[in-house]
Coordinates of C-alpha atoms in Angstrom, one line a residue:
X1 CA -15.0 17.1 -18.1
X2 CA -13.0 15.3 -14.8
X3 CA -10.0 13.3 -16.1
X4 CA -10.6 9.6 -15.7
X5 CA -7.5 8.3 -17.1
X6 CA -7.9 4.7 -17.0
X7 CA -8.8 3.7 -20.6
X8 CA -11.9 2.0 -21.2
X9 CA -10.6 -1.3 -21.9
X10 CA -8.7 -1.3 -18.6
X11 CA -12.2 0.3 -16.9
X12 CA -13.9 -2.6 -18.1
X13 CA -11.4 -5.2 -17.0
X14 CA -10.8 -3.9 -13.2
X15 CA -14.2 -3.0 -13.0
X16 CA -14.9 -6.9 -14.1
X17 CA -12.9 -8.3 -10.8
X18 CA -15.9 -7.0 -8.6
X19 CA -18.2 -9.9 -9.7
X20 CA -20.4 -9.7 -6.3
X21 CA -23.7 -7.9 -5.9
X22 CA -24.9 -4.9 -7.6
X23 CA -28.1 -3.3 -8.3
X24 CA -30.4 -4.7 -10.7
X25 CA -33.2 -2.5 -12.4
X26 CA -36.1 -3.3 -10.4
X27 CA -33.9 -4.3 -7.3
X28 CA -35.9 -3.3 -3.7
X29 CA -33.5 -3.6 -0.9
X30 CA -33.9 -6.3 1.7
X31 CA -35.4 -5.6 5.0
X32 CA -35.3 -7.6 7.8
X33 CA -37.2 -7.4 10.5
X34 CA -36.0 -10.3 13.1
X35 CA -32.4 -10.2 14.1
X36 CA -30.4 -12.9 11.8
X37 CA -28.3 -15.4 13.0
X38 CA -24.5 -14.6 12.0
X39 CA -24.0 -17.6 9.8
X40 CA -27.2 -16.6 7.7
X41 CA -26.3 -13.3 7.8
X42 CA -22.6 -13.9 6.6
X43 CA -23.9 -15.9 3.8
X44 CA -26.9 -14.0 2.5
X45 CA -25.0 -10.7 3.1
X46 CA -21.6 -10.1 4.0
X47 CA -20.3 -12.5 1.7
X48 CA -21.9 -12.0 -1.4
X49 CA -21.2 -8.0 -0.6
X50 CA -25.0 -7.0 -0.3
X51 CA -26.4 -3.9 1.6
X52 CA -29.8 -4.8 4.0
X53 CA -31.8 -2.8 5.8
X54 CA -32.8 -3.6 9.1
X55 CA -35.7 -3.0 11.5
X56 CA -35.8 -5.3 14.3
X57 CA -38.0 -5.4 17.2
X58 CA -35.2 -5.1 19.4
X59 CA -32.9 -2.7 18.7
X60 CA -28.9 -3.5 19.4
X61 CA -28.4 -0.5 21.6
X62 CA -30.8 1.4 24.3
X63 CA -31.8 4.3 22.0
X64 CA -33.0 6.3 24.8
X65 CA -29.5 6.5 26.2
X66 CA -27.9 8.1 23.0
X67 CA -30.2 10.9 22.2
X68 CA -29.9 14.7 22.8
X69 CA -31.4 14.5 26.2
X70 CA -29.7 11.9 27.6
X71 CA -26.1 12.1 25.6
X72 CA -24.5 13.8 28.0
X73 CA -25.4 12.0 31.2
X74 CA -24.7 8.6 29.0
X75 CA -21.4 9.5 27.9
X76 CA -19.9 11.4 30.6
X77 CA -16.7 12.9 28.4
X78 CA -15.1 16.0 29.1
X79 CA -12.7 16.5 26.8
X80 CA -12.3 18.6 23.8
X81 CA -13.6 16.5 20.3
X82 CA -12.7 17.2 16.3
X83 CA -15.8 19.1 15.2
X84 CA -16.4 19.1 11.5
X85 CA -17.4 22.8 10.1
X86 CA -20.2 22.7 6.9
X87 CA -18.7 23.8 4.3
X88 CA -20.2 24.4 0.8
X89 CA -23.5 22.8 2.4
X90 CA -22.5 19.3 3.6
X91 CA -19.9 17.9 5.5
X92 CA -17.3 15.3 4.6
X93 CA -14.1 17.3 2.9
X94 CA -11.4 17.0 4.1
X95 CA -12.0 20.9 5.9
X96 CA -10.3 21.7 8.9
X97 CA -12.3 21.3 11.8
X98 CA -12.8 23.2 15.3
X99 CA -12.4 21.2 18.8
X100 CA -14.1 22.0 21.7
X101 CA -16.4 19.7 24.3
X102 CA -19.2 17.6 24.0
X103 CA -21.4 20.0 26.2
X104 CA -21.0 23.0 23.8
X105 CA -22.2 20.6 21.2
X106 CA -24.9 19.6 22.9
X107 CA -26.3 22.9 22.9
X108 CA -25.3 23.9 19.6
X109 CA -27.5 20.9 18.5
X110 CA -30.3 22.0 20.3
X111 CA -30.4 25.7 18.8
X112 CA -30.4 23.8 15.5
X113 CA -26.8 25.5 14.6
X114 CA -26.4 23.2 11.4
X115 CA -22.8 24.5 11.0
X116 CA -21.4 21.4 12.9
X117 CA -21.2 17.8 12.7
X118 CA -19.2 15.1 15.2
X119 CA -17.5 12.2 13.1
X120 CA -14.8 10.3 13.3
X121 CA -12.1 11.4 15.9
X122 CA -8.4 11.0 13.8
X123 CA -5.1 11.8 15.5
X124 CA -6.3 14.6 17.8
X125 CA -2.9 17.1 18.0
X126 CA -3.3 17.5 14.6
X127 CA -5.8 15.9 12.7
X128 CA -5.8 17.4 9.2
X129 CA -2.0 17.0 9.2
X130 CA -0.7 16.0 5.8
X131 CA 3.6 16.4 6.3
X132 CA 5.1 13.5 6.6
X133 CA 7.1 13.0 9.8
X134 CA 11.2 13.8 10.3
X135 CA 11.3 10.9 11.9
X136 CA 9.8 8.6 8.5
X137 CA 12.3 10.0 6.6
X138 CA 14.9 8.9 9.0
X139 CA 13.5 4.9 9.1
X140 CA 12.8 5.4 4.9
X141 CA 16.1 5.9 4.5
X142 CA 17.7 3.5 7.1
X143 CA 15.6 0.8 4.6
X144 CA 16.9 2.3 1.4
X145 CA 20.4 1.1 2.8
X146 CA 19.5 -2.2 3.7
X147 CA 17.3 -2.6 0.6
X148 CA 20.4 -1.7 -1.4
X149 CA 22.6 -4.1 0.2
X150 CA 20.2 -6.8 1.3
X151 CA 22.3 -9.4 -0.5
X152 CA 25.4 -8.8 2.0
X153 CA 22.8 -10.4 5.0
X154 CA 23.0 -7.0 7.1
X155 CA 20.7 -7.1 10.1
X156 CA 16.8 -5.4 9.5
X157 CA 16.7 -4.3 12.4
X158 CA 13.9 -1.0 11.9
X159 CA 13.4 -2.5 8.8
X160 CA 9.9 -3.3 9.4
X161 CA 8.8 -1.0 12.3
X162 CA 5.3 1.0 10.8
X163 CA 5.7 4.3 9.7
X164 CA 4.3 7.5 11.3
X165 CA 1.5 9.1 9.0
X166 CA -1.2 11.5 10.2
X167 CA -3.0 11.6 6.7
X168 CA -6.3 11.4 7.0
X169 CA -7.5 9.7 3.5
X170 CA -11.1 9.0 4.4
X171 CA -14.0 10.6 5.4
X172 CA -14.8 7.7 7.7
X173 CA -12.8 5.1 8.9
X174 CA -8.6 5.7 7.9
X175 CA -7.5 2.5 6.6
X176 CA -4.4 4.8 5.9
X177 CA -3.7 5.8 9.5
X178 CA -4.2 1.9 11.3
X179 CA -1.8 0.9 13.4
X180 CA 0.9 3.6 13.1
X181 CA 1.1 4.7 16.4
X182 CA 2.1 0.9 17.9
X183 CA 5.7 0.7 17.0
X184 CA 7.8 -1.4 19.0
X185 CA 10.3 -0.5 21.2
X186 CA 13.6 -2.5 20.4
X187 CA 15.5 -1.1 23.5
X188 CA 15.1 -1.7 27.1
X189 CA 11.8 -1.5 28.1
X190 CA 10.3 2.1 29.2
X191 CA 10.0 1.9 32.9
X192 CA 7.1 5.0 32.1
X193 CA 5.6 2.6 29.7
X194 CA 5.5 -1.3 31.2
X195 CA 4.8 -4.0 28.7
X196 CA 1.5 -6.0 30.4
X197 CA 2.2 -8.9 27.8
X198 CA 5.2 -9.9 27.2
X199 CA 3.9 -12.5 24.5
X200 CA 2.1 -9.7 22.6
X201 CA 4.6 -7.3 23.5
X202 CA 1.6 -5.2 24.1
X203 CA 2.9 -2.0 25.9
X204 CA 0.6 0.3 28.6
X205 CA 0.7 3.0 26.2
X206 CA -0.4 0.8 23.0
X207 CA -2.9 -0.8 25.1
X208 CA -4.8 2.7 25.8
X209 CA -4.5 3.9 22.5
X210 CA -6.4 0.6 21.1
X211 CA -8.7 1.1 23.5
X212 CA -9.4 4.2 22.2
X213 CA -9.7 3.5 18.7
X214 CA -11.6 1.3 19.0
X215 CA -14.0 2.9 21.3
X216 CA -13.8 6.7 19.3
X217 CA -14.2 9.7 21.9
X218 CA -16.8 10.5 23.3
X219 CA -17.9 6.8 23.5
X220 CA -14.4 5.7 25.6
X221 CA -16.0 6.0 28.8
X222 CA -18.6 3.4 27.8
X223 CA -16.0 0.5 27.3
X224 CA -17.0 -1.0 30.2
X225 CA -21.0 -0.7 29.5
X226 CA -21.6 -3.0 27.0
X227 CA -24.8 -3.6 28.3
X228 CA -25.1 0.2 27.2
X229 CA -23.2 -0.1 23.8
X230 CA -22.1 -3.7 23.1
X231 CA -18.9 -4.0 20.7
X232 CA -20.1 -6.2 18.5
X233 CA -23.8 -7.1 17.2
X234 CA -24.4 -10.6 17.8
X235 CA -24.7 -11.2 14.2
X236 CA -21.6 -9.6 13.2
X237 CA -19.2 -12.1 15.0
X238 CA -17.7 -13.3 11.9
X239 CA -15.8 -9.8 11.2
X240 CA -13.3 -8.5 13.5
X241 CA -14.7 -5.0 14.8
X242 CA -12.4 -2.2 14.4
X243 CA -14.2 1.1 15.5
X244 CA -17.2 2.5 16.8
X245 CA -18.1 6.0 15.9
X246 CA -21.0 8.5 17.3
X247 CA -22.0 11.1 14.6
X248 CA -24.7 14.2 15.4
X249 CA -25.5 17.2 13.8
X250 CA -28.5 19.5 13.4
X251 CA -31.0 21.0 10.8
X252 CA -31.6 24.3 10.8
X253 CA -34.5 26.1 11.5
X254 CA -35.4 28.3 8.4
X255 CA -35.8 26.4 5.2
X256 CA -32.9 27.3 2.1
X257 CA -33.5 28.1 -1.0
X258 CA -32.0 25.6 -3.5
X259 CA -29.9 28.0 -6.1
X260 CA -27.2 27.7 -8.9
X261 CA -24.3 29.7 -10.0
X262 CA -24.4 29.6 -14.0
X263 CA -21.0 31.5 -13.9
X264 CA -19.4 28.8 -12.1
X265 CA -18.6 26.7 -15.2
X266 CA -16.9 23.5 -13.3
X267 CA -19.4 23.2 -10.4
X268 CA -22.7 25.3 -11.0
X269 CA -22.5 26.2 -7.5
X270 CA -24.0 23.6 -6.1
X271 CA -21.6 22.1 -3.9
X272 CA -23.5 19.9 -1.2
X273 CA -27.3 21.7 -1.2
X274 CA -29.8 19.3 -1.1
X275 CA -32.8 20.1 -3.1
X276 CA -36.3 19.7 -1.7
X277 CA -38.8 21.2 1.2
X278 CA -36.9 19.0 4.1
X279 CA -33.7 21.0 5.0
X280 CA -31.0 18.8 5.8
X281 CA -27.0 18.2 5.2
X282 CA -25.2 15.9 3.0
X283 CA -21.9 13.5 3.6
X284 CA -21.3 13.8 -0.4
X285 CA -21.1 10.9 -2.3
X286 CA -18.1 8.7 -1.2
X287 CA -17.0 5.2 -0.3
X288 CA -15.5 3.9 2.6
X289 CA -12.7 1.1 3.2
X290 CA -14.5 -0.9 5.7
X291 CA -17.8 -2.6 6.9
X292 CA -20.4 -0.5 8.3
X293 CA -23.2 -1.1 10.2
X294 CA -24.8 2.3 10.7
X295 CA -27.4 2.7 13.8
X296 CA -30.0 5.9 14.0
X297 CA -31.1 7.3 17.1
X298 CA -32.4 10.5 16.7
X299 CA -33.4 12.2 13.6
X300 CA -33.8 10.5 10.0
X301 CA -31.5 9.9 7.5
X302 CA -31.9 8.5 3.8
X303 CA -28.9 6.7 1.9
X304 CA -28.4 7.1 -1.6
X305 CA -26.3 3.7 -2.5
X306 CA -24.2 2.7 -5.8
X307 CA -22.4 -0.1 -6.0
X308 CA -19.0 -0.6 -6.0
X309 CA -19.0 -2.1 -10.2
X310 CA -20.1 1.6 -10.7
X311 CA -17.2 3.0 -9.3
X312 CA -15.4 4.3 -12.8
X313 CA -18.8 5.9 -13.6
X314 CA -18.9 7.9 -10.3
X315 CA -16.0 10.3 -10.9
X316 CA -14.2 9.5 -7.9
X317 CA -11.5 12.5 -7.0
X318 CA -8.5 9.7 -6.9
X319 CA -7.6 8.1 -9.6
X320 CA -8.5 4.2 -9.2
X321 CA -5.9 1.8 -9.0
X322 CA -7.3 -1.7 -8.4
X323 CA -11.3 -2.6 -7.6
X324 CA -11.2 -5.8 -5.4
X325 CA -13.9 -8.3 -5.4
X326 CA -14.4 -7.4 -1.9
X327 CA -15.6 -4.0 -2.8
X328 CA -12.0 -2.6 -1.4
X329 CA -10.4 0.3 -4.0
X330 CA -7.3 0.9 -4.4
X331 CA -6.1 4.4 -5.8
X332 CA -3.1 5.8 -7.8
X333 CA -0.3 7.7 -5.6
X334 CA -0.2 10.5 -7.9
X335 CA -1.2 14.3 -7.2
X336 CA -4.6 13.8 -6.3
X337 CA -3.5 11.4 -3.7
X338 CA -0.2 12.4 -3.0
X339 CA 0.2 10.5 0.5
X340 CA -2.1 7.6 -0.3
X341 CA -0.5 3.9 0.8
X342 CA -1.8 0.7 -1.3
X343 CA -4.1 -1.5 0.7
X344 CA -4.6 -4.8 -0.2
X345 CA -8.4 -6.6 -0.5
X346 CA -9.3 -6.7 3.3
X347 CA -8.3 -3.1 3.4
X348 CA -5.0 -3.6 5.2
X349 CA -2.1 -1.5 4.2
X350 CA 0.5 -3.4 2.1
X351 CA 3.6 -1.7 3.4
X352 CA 2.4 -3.1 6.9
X353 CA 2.2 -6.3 5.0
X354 CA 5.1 -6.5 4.1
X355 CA 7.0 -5.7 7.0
X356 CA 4.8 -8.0 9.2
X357 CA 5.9 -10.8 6.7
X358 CA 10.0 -9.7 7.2
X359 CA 9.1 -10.0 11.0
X360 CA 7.9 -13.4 10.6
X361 CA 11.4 -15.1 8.4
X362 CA 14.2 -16.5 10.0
X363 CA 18.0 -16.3 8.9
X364 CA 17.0 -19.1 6.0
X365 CA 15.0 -17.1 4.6
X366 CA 17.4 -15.0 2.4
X367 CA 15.5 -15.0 -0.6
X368 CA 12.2 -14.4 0.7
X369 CA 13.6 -11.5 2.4
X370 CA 14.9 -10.3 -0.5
X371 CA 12.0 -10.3 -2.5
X372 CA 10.2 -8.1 0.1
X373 CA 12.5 -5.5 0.5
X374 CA 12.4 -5.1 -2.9
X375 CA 8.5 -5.2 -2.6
X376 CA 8.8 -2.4 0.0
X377 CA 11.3 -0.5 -1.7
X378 CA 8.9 -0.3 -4.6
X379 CA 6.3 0.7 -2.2
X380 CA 7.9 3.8 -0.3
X381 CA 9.6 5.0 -3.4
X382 CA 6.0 5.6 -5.1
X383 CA 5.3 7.7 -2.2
X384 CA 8.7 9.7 -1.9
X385 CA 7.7 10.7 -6.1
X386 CA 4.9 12.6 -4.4
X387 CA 6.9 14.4 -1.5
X388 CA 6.6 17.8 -0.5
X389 CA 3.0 17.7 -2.9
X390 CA -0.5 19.3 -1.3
X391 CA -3.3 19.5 -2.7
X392 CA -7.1 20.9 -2.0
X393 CA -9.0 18.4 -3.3
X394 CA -11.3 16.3 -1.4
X395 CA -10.2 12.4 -0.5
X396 CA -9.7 10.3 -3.3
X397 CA -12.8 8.1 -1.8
X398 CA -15.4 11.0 -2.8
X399 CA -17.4 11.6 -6.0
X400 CA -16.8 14.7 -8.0
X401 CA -20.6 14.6 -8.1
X402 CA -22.8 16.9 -6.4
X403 CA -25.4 15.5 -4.1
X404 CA -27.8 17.5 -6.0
X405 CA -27.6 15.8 -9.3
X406 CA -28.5 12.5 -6.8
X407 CA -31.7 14.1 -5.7
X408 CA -32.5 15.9 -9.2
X409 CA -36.8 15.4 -8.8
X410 CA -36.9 16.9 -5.6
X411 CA -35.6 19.8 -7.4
X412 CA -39.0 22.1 -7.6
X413 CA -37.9 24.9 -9.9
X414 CA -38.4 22.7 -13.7
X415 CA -35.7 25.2 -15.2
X416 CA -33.6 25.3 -12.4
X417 CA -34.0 21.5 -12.6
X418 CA -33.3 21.5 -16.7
X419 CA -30.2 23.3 -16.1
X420 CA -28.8 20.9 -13.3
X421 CA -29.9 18.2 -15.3
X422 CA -27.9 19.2 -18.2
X423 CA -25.0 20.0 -16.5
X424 CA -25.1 16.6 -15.4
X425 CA -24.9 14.9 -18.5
X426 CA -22.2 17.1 -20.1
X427 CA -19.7 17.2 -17.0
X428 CA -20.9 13.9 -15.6
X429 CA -21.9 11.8 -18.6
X430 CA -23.6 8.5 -17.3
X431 CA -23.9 9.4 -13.7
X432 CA -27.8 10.5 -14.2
X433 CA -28.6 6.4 -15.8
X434 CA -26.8 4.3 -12.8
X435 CA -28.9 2.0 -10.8
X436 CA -29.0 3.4 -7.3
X437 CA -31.0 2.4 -4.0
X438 CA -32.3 5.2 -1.7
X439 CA -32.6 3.9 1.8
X440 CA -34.6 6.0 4.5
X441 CA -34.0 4.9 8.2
X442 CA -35.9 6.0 11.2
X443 CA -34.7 5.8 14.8
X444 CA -33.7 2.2 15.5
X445 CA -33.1 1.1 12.4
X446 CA -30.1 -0.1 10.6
X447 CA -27.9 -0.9 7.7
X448 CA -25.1 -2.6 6.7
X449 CA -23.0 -1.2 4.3
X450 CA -19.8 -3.3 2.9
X451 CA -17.2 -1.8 2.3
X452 CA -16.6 -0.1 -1.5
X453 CA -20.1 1.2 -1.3
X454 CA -20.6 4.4 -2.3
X455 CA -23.4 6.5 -0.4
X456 CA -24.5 9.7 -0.1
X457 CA -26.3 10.2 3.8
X458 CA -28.6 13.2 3.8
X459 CA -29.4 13.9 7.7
X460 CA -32.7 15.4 8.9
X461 CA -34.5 16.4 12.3
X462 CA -37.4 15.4 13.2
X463 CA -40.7 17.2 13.9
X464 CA -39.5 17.6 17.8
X465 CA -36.0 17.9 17.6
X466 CA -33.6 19.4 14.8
X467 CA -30.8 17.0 16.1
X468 CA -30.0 14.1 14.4
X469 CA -27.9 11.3 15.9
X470 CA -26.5 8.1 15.0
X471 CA -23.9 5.3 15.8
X472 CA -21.7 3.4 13.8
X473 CA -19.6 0.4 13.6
X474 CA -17.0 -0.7 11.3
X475 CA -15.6 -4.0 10.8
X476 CA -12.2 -5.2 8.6
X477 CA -14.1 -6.4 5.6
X478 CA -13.7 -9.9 4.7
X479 CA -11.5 -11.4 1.4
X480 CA -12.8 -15.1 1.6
X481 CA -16.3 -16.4 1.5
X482 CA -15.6 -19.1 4.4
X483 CA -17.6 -18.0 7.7
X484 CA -15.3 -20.5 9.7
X485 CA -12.6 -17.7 8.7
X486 CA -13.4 -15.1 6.2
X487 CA -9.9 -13.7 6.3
X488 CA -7.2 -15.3 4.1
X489 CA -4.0 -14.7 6.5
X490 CA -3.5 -13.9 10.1
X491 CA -2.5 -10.4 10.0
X492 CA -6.1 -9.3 11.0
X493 CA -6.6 -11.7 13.8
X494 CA -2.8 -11.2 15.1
X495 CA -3.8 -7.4 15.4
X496 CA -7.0 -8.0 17.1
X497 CA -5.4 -10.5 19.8
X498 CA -3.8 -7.5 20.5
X499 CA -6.8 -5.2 21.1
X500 CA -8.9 -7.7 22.6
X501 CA -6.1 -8.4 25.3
X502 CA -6.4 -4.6 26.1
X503 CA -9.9 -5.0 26.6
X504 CA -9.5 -7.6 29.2
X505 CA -7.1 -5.7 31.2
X506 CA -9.4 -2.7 31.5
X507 CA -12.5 -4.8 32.1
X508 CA -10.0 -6.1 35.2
X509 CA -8.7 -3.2 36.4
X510 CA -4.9 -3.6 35.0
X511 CA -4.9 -0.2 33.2
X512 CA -7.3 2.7 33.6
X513 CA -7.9 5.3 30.9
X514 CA -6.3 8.8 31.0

């Protein structure tokens, strides 16, 4: 049986500060079908943390624009992209992936190759990098001094400059990788890299890579088209955006078999097959750390949703730390997330916390100082424990349970079916009795997914066309319930003033994209 452990008592009481919605027996989920205005739509949904389906008359984006035909024409990329590989049926591990360009994909699609999936682009030179960087150890130590001898008044200088961290922790957005790439310069200024505002001290080169995750490859080109892909929903102006993602794949042809592996005691060899006569590919079960609103184009796809109060009876492969009332989770830094970084209830990392509070004292504030180095210390010596440690295991987002078990009366064989079924409930006790919605969307519809959610996305052609094709956006979840401001500090907003002032220098021809 998995390891959870948390005792129960201290299951019951973390799982006990999520007190927003979850699924009722009986529960339908919501569909609307006019487009809400964002104060209704903060208060009926994004505040009280509740997934809705919708299908509007008018759809956000010009579908026609986005699907196989016209992709390519729409976009106009030409660079290489991160291609996910299946593996064990679905998508979603953590695998290393392939690169090459959109066009090749294109026509992999199209042949219904179902051995490939686009998703989100992470730090392209090495994406499934997991060593931490020479040049981290260098700044971790440089603090360790000063945290030692913080009471002598020695200058911080480095002290609170973000760390450099290619881990890629989630299958989706990487609340574990944000902002890593923009520190400062504390020297002259690079005459190869001019600052554009000095107020910001927002740098060419920091500029162009906001721009660009914000806007994930291949949809960069389309930065300047809003009319084409707008960046944000008119009823999502209460959340600061952070990404926008395209995703496509393909079913294949020939139908599969479902099967199981009775000699594989710990998995059964299911892995990520999806039972029934519609051949498609699953994500796996998992959570992400942010906001979604989720947009399909081409194809179908059906969401499987538990909610985040669930989240100690869904086996998750990290062990949790904290469950926010937000929906956020927190894991451990142990083995099964050996370079995980705590992130606080809006998702934001709490190293960068901390060292975007030291950035904000002045010389009187000794004590204060004091108290955060320590905080950071603590922080950075969790993740030096686990140093040097790799493992194989997916994310510590993901479910340990197999999509299957999700999907178990689409499963035709009744003693194939038995056998799953008790498998379930002797490896994954519970996991068979929780609540769940199952969500189908059809081109042009929506839904938004806060953050802590845990789905399972099972993608399928469509009579025409094996290719199935969707857009996403994801938005820094929320900590208060105020739609004046629904974030409690200004770390969020700070950051965005940032990537919004790189918008308007694009937009007027100040910077141009590589």
């Amino acid at each position: 049986m998995p390891e959870q452990p948390k005792s129960k008592k201290l299951k019951r009481e973390i799982s006990s500060s999520y007190t927003n919605y979850s699924i009722a027996k009986g529960d339908e989920i919501v569909t609307l079908t006019k487009t809400p205005n964002s104060s209704e739509f903060f208060k009926d949904f994004i505040a009280p943390r509740k997934p809705v389906k919708l299908s509007l008359t008018e759809t956000i984006i010009p579908l026609d624009k986005f699907t196989i035909d016209n992709l390519e024409s729409t976009l106009d990329y030409h660079h290489d992209l991160q291609i996910e590989k299946k593996y064990q049926s679905g998508f979603g591990s953590g695998q290393k992936r392939v690169k090459f360009g959109l066009e090749k994909l294109i026509k992999e699609v199209k042949s219904g190759n179902d051995e490939f999936y686009l998703t989100t682009q992470y730090d392209f030179d090495d994406p499934d990098a997991v060593v931490v960087e020479e040049d981290e150890d260098e700044e971790e130590e440089q603090f360790q001094e000063e945290a030692d001898d913080d009471d002598d008044d020695e200058e911080e200088e480095g002290i609170t400059q973000g760390f450099s961290d290619n881990f890629s922790e989630t299958s989706s957005i990487d609340f574990n990788n944000l902002r890593d790439d923009f520190e400062e310069e504390e020297d002259e200024e690079d005459i190869s890299d001019p600052i554009l505002d000095s107020e910001l001290n927002l740098t060419k080169s920091e500029a162009l890579v906001r721009l660009k995750d914000l806007y994930q490859s291949p949809l960069t080109n389309l930065i300047r088209a809003p009319e084409i892909l707008p960046m944000i929903p008119s009823f999502f102006d209460k959340l600061i955006p952070q990404q926008i993602n395209l995703w496509m794949g393909s079913s294949n042809k020939s139908s599969q078999q479902f099967v199981i592996d009775e000699s594989d005691k710990t998995g059964l060899g299911l892995g990520k097959q999806l039972p029934g006569k519609l051949n498609g590919s699953s994500s796996g079960l998992h959570h992400d750390h942010a906001d979604n609103l989720y947009v399909v184009v081409q194809g179908r796809k059906r969401f499987t949703l538990y909610s985040p109060a669930d989240a100690f009876k869904l086996y998750t492969v990290g062990t949790i730390y904290r469950l926010f009332n937000s929906g956020i989770i927190d894991y451990e830094i142990d083995r099964q997330a050996p370079h995980w970084k705590h992130i606080r209830d809006d998702g934001a990392i709490v190293e960068e916390i901390i060292r975007w509070k030291l950035d904000k004292l002045t010389d009187k504030d000794s004590k204060e100082k004091s108290k955060l180095l320590k905080q950071l210390q603590w922080e950075i010596k969790q993740r030096n424990e686990m140093k040097g440690i790799k493992n194989d295991l997916d994310p510590p987002n993901f479910s340990r349970v197999p999509p299957s078990m999700l999907h178990l009366d689409e499963i035709e064989n009744k003693e194939i079916r038995s056998k799953v079924e008790q498998f379930a409930n002797s490896v994954f006790p519970g996991v068979l009795n929780l609540t769940s919605f199952k969500v189908w969307l059809e081109p042009g519809d929506m839904l938004y997914l806060p953050a802590g959610w845990f789905h399972e996305v099972s993608s399928f052609g469509d009579e025409n066309n094996l290719g199935h094709i969707a857009l996403n956006y994801w938005f820094i979840p929320p900590n208060t319930d105020s739609d004046n401001d629904c974030y409690s500090d200004s770390y969020w907003r700070e950051d965005w003033e940032k990537t919004r002032r790189s918008l308007e220098l694009i937009q007027n021809g100040k910077i141009e994209l590589d």
